[in-house]
Every structure is written in structure tokens, then in C-alpha cells.
Short mmCIF file of C-alpha atoms in Angstrom, two decimals:
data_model
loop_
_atom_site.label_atom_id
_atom_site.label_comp_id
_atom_site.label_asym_id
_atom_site.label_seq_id
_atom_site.Cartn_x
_atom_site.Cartn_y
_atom_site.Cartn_z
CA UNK A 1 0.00 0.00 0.00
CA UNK A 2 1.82 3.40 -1.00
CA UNK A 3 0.83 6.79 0.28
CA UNK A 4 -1.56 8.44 -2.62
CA UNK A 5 -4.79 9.26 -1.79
CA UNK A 6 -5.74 7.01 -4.92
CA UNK A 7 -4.20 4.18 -2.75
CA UNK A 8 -6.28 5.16 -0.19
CA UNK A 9 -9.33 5.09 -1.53
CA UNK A 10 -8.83 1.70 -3.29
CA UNK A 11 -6.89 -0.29 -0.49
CA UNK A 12 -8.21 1.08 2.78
CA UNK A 13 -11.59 2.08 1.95
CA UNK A 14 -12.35 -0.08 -1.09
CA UNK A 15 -14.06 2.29 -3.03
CA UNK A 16 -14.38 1.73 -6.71
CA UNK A 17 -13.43 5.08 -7.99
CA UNK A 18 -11.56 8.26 -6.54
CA UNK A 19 -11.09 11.36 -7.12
CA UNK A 20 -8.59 14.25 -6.11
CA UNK A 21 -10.57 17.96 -5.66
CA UNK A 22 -7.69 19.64 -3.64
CA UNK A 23 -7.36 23.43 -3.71
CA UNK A 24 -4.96 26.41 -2.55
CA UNK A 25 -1.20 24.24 -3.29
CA UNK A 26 -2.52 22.05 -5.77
CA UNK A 27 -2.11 25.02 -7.93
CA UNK A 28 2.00 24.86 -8.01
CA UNK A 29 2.52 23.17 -10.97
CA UNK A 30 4.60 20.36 -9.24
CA UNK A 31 2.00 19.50 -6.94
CA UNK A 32 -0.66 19.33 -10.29
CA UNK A 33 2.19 17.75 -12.07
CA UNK A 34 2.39 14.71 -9.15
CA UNK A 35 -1.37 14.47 -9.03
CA UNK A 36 -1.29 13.77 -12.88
CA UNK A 37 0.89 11.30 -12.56
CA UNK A 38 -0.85 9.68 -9.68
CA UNK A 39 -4.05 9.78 -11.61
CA UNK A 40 -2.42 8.06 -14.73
CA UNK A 41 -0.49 5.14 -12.67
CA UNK A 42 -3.60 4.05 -10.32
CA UNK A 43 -6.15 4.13 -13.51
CA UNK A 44 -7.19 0.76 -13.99
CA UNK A 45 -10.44 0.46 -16.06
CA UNK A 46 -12.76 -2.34 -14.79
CA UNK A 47 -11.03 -2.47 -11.09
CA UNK A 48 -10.57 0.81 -10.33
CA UNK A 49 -11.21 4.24 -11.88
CA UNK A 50 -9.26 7.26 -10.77
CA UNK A 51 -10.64 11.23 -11.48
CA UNK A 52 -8.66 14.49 -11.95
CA UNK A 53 -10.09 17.47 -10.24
CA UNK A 54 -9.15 20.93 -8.15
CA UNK A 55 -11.18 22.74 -5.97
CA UNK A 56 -11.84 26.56 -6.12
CA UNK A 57 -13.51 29.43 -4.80
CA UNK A 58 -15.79 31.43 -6.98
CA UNK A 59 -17.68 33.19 -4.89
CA UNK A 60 -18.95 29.42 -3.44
CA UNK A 61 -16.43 26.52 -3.51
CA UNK A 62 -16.72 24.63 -6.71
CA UNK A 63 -14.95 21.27 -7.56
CA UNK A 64 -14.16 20.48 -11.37
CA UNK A 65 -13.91 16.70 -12.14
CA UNK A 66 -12.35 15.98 -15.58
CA UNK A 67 -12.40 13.64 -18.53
CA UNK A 68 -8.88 14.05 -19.17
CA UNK A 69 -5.88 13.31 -16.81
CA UNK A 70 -2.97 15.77 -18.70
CA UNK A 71 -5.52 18.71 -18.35
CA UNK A 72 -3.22 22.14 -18.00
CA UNK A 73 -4.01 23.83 -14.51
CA UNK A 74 -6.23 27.68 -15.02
CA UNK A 75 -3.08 30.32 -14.61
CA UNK A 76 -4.86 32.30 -11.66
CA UNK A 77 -3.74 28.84 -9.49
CA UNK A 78 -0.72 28.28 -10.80
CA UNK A 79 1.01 30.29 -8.09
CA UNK A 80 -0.88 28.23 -5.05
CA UNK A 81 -4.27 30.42 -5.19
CA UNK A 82 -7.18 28.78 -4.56
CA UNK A 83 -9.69 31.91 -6.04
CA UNK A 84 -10.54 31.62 -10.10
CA UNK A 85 -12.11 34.15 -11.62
CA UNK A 86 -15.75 33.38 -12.75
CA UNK A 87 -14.38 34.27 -16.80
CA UNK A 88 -11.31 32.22 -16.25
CA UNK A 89 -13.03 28.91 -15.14
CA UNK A 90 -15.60 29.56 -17.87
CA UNK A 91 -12.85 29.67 -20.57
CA UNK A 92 -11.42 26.83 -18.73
CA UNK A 93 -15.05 24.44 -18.91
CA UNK A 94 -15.34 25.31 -22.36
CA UNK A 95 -11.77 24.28 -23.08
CA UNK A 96 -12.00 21.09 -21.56
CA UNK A 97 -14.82 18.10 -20.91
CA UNK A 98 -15.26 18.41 -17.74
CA UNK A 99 -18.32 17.94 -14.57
CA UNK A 100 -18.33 20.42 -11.90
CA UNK A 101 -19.99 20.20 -7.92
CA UNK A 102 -21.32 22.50 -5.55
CA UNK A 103 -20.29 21.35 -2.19
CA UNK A 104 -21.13 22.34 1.69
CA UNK A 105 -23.88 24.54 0.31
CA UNK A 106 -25.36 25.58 3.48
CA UNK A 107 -22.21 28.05 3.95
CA UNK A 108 -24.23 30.05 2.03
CA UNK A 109 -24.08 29.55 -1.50
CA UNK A 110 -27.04 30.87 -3.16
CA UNK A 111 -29.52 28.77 -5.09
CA UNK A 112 -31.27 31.54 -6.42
CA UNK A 113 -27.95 32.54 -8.99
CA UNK A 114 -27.21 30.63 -12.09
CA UNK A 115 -24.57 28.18 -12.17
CA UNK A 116 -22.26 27.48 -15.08
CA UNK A 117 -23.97 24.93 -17.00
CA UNK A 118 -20.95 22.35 -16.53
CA UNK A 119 -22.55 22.29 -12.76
CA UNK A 120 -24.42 19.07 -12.84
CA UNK A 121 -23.75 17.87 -9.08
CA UNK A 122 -24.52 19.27 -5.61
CA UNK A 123 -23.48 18.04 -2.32
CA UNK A 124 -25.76 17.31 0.19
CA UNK A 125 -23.38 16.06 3.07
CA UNK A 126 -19.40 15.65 3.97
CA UNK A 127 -17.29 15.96 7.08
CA UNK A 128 -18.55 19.36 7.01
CA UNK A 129 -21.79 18.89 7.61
CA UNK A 130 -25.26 18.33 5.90
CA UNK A 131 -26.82 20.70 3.19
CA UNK A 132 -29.76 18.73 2.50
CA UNK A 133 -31.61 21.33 4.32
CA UNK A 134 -31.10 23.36 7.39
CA UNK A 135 -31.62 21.45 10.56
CA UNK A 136 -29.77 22.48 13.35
CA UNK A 137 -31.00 19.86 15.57
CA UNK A 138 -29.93 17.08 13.48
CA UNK A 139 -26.44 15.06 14.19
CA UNK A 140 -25.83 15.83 10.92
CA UNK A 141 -25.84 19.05 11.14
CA UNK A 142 -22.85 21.75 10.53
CA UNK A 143 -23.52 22.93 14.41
CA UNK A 144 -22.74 19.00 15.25
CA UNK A 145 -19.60 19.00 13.60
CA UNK A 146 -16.49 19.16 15.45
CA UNK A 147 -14.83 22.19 13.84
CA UNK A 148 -17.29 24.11 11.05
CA UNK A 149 -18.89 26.95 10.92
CA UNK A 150 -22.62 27.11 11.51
CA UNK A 151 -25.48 26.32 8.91
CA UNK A 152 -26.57 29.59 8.02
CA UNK A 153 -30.14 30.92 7.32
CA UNK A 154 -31.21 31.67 3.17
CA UNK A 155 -32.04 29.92 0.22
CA UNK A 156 -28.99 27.85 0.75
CA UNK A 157 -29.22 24.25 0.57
CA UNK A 158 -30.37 21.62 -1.26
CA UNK A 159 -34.01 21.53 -0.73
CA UNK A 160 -34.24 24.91 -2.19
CA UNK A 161 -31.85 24.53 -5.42
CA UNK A 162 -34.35 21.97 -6.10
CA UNK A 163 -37.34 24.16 -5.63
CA UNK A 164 -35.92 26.60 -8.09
CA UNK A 165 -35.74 24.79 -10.64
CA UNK A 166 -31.83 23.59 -10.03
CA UNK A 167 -31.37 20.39 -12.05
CA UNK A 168 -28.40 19.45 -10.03
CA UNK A 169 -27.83 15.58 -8.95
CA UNK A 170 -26.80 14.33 -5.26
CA UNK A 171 -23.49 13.98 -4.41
CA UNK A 172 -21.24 13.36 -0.98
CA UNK A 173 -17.92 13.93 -0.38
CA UNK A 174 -15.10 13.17 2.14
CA UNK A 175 -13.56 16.88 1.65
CA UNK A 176 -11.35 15.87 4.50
CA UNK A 177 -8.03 17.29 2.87
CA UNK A 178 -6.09 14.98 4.20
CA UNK A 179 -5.90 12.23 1.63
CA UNK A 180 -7.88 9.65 3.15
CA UNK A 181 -10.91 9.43 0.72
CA UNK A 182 -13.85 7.43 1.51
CA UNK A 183 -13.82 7.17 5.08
CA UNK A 184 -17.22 5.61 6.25
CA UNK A 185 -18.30 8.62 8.61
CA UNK A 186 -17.49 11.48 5.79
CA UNK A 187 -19.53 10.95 2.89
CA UNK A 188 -19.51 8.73 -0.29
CA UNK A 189 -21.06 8.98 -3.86
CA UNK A 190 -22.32 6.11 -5.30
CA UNK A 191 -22.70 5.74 -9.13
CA UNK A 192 -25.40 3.89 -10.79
CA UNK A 193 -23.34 2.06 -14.24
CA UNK A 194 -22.31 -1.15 -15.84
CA UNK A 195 -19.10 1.01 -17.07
CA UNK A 196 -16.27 0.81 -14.39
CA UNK A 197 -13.99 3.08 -16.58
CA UNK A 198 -13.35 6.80 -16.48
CA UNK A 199 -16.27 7.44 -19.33
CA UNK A 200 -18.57 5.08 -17.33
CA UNK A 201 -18.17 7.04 -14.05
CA UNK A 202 -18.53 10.42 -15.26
CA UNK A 203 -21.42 9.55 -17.31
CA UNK A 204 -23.02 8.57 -15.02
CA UNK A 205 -22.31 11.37 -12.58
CA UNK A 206 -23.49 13.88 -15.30
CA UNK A 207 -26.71 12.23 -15.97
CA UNK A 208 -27.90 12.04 -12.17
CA UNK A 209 -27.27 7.68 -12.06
CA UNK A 210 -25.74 8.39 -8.67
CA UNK A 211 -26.65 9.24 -4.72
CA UNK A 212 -25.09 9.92 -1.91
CA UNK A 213 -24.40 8.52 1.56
CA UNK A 214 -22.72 9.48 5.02
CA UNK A 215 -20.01 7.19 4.07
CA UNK A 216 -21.79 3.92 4.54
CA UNK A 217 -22.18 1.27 1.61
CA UNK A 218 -25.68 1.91 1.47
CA UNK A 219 -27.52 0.57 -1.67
CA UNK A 220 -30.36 2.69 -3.07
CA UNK A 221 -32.45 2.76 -6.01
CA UNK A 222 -35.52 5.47 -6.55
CA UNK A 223 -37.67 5.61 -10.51
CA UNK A 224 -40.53 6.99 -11.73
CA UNK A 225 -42.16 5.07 -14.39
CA UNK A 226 -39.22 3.36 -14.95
CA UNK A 227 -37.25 6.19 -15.29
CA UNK A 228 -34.27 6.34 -13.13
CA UNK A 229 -33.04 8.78 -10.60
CA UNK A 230 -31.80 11.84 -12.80
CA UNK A 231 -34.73 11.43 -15.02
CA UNK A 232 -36.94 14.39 -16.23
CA UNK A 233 -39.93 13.09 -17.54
CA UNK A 234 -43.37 14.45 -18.91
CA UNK A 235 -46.53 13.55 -17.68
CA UNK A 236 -50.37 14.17 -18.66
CA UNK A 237 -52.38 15.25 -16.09
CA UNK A 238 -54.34 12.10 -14.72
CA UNK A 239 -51.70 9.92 -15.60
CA UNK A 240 -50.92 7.27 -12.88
CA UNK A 241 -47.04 7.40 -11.62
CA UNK A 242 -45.33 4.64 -10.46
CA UNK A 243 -43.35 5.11 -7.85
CA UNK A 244 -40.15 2.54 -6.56
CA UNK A 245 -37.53 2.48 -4.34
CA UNK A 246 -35.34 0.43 -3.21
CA UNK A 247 -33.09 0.42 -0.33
CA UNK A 248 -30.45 -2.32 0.84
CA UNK A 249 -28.54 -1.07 4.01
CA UNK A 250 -25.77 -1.78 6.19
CA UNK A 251 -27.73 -2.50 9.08
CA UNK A 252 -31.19 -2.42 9.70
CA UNK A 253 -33.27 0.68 8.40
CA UNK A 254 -35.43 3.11 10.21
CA UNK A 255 -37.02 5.12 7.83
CA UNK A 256 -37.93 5.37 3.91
CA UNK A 257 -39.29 9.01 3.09
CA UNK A 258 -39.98 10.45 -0.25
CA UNK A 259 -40.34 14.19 -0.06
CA UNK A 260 -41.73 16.00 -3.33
CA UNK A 261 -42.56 20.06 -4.08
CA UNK A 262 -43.94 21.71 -6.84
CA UNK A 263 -41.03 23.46 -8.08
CA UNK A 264 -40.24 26.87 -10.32
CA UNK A 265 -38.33 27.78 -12.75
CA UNK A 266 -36.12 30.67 -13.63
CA UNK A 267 -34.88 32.69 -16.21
CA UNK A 268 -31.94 30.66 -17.22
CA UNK A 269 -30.60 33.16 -19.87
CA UNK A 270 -29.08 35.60 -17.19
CA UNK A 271 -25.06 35.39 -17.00
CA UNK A 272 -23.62 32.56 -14.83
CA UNK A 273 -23.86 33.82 -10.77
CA UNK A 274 -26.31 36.66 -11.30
CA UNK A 275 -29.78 35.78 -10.06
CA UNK A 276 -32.45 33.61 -11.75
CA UNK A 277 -35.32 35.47 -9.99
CA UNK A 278 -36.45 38.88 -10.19
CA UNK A 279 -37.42 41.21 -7.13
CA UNK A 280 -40.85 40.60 -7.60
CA UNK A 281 -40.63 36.84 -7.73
CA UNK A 282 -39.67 37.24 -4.22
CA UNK A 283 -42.83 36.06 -2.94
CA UNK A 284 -42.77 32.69 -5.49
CA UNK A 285 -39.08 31.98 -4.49
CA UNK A 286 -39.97 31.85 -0.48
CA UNK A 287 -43.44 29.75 -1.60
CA UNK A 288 -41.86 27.29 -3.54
CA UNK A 289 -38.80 26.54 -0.80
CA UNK A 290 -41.76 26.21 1.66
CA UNK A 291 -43.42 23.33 -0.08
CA UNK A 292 -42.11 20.55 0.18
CA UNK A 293 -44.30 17.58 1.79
CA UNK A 294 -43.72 13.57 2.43
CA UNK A 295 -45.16 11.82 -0.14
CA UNK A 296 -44.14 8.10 0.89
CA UNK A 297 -43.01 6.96 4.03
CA UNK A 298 -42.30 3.73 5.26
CA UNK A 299 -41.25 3.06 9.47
CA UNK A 300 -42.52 -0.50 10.03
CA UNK A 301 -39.31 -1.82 8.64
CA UNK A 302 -37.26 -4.66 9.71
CA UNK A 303 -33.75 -5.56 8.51
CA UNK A 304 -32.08 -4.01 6.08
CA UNK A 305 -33.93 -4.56 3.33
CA UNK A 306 -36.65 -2.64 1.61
CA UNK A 307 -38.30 -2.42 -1.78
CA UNK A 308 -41.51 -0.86 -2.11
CA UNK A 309 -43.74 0.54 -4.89
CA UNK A 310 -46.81 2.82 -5.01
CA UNK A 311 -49.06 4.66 -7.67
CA UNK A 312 -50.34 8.04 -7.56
CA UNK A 313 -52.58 10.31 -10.04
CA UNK A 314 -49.92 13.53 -11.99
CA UNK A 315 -51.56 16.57 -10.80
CA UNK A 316 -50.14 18.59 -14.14
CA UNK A 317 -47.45 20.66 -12.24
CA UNK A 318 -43.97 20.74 -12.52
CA UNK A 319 -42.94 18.08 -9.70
CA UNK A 320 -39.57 17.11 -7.84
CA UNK A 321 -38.68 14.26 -6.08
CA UNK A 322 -36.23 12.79 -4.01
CA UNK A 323 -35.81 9.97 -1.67
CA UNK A 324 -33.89 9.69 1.69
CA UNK A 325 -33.17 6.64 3.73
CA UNK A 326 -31.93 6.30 7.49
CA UNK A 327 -30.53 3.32 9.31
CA UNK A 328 -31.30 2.82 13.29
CA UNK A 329 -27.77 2.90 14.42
CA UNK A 330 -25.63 5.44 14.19
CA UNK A 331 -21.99 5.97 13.44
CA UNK A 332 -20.13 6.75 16.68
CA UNK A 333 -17.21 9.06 16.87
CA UNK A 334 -15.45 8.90 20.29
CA UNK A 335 -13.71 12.10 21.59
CA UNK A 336 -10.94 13.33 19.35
CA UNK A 337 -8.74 13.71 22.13
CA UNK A 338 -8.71 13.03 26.06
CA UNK A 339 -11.16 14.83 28.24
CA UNK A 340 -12.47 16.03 24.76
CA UNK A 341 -16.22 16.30 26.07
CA UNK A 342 -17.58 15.93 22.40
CA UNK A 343 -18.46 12.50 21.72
CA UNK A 344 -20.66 12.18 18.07
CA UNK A 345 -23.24 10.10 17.00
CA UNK A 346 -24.27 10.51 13.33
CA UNK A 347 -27.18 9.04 11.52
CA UNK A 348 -26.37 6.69 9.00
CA UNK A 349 -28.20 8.10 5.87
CA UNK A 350 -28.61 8.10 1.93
CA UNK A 351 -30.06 10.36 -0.55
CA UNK A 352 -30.91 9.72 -3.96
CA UNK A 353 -31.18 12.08 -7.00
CA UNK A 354 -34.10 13.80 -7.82
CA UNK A 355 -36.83 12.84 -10.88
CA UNK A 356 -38.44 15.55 -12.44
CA UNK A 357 -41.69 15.96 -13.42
CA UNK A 358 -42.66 18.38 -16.19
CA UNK A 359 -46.68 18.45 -18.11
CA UNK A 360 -46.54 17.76 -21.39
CA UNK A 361 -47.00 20.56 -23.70
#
């Protein structure tokens, strides 16, 4: 076992894929350099799939995952700086094939703005805390986390990209920085593909065939007449959906909720990170972040299996959902340190992608 955070990933935590989203140093060119090489030597299609990617601040902290591994670095981080600006990392999606995140959202990263269109992936959890939506009372939360700031209050998380029309997919992340990907209590994305290669992974992480997890090896599966997670689909009003999930844990489950909202949509012709809402959709912005209701649940469970299906009439309005899944026991993190007097427990926990539901013209 060598000391890569590839190596990591595929020897300790036995994941299937990897990548590297480093910012600030990984700039230098001999730091971007190494991690190329890295990238190249651990790349083993149909065992293990290594990704190229940086990390950088544009206002809200944006990870690019890319195609390529001999990708040249944007100049503006070249010197160890881990701000782009907006232009530059537009020139630099354009230039090359590449999939970018927006991660530990409830920092305050406005939903509201428009995102470059390369922005296919949002991240509802990591070490840093959860951005599914903002619940301070819950062990996920950023005010349970050891060392993070708080989650703050706005149109800031998941939930409410969602609700605005944000077609962005789930995604987790260990964001640790210290090269030890995939460890269990940090967050891990799982990919939905028949394709363990490069091409296989990416597609499918830029087409919404992936969820996320608090780091357990949590199995989940969520369509909509047959479409999969990801899906955008059209509907008649009257129509029956069919509704399935399936969840396959690693210990036994507590809950199955699917949560659904009528959703809104913006103008999506403004320039990337000005707002998709005018002042006077105010008032539709707040109502459609407000909305969201359960529309399955499931409690009586036992073991850590569940597959369930159910039907229900298409009202004819643009509809989102999205399915989460909690286990009974939790992950427990003892005290960092001796006569540390924070001891964690955090709820085990999986997301899937949203399917969207549009009326047919």
C-alpha cells in the first residue's frame, strides 16, 4: 500500500473510484504535475477508476472533475491560489470536458444565482456537515460538527436549489483534505453504471445515475415510471405514476421518506452567478422553498432490506422528487482527544437524486 490518496481510496476504503478535488497548493505546478501522474499510474479500467479534479472558490467553492488526466491547470492557481475568476473557469469548462460540484452549500451559496452549465452535481453532506436542508437539531448538522462553521439561514441548501428549478444531482464527499478518501463517517457517492472506466463514471455522474451517503455502503435505487433517478420526464395530467424504491442497508433501516414540491423555474438566460429570480418573484421563491411535503413513508421496517412501490394520479405541475433513507444505528465518533467532552453520534443516511416531473406541452 503506497501513500496516494488514490491508494487510499482503493486499499483502505475499497471504493471503486476516486477522485482528487484539492485546492490552494494544488495550484504549483509540481504539486498538479504529481497528481497527474498519480491519476495516470492508479487508472485501472474495470477495477478501479481514478478522477482528476481541483477545488476553487468562486464566490462558493466549486470542484471540477475531468475527462482528461494531462488537463493544463487555469493560470490564476498556478502560483498556489485557490480563487478563479468566474471568466477564467468559464474559458477553462469550455476548453475542456469536464463535470463540476457544488459542495457544503449551506455556507451560504445561493440557489437563487445561475450556475455554469458544466454544474451538474450538488453536495448534500461531507465531514462538514449536511446541506440537505437546514436542521440544526440534526447530528448531521454543521452545528454537530467538530470544527465548522454554523449552517446559516437563506435559500442555501439543497431543498431549495431543487425548488428553483436547479437540475443538479446528489453527491457526498469526504472533503477531509487529508488524503484519506472514503472514510465511512465522511460521505460517499455512489454511481449507478455497468461502465467501471473513467467514461462510465462520469457519465453517469453527469446524468444524475448516482446518490449519496454518510459514508456507509448503502444501496439505493428510486424511478418513476421506470425512469431512473436523474430522469426528467413528462406527464399528462391524470396519468398514474409509479413510484419505486429500493433500499439495501448496512444494518437495519429506520425510515424510507420520499419528499416531493412543486417546483419553479427561472430565467436561465441571465449570466452565470447573477440571479435567476427577479425582485418581484420574491414572494414565489420563499413559496416554492416552503413546499415541500412527504409523499411516501415507510417506518414499520425490519432488517435491512426494503423495496416498495406505489401509484399516484400527476396533478399537471412541474414536480420534484427525491428519496432519503436512514438506518437505526448510528456511526459513533469517540472524543478526538482526552477529556475532549464531544463525543458524536451521526445518523447513517442516503439520498438519492431527484426525478423531475414536467406536463406535457
Amino acid at each position: 500500500m503506497g501513500n496516494t490518496p488514490y491508494e487510499y481510496a482503493r486499499d483502505v476504503s475499497g471504493l471503486d473510484f476516486a477522485a482528487t478535488a484539492e485546492h490552494s497548493a494544488i495550484g504549483l505546478d509540481e504539486h498538479w504535475r504529481q497528481t497527474q501522474e498519480w491519476c495516470r499510474a492508479h487508472y485501472a479500467p474495470g477495477r478501479f477508476v481514478t478522477l482528476l479534479g481541483f477545488e476553487v472558490n468562486l464566490g462558493w467553492h466549486h470542484n471540477a472533475y475531468l475527462w482528461q488526466d494531462n488537463a493544463e491547470i487555469p493560470p490564476s492557481l498556478k502560483d498556489g491560489g485557490s480563487r478563479l475568476p468566474l471568466k477564467e473557469m468559464l474559458d477553462f469548462l469550455h476548453r475542456y470536458k469536464a463535470i463540476t460540484q457544488i459542495h457544503h452549500t449551506g455556507w451560504g451559496f445561493d440557489m437563487r444565482l445561475r450556475y455554469p452549465d458544466a454544474c451538474r452535481l450538488i453536495e448534500v453532506y461531507s465531514m462538514h456537515g449536511l446541506s440537505e436542508l437546514r436542521d440544526v437539531d440534526n447530528s448531521l448538522s454543521f452545528e454537530n460538527q467538530r470544527h465548522r462553521p454554523n449552517s446559516r439561514v437563506g435559500p442555501f441548501y439543497c431543498r431549495d436549489a431543487w425548488a428553483l428549478g436547479q437540475r443538479f444531482y446528489t453527491h457526498s464527499s469526504s472533503d477531509n483534505h487529508f488524503g484519506q478518501p472514503g472514510v465511512r463517517y465522511n460521505g460517499v457517492t455512489a454511481v449507478l453504471t455497468g461502465d467501471l472506466t473513467r467514461e462510465g463514471i462520469l457519465r453517469a455522474l453527469s446524468t444524475g445515475r448516482c446518490y449519496g451517503t454518510t459514508g456507509e455502503r448503502m444501496l439505493l435505487d428510486f424511478d418513476v415510471n421506470g425512469r431512473p433517478m436523474g430522469s426528467e420526464l413528462a406527464a399528462s395530467p391524470g396519468q398514474t405514476l409509479t413510484f419505486r424504491v429500493a433500499a439495501h442497508g448496512t444494518g437495519e433501516l429506520a425510515e424510507v421518506k420520499v419528499f416531493g414540491c412543486e417546483f419553479i423555474e427561472g430565467d436561465s438566460t441571465v449570466p452565470v452567478g447573477k440571479s435567476r429570480f427577479s425582485k418581484v418573484d420574491q414572494a414565489a421563491v420563499e413559496k416554492a422553498r416552503d413546499s415541500w411535503t412527504t409523499a411516501f413513508e415507510s417506518k414499520d421496517l425490519s432488517g435491512a432490506d426494503f423495496e416498495g412501490k406505489w401509484t399516484a394520479p400527476y396533478d399537471g405541475k412541474r414536480r420534484v422528487y427525491y428519496v432519503r433513507v436512514r438506518q437505526k444505528e448510528p456511526i459513533v465518533l469517540p472524543a478526538p482527544l482526552e477529556g475532549h467532552p464531544i463525543v458524536q453520534k451521526r445518523t447513517v443516511t442516503a439520498w438519492s437524486s431527484p426525478v423531475w416531473i414536467m406536463p406535457k406541452d
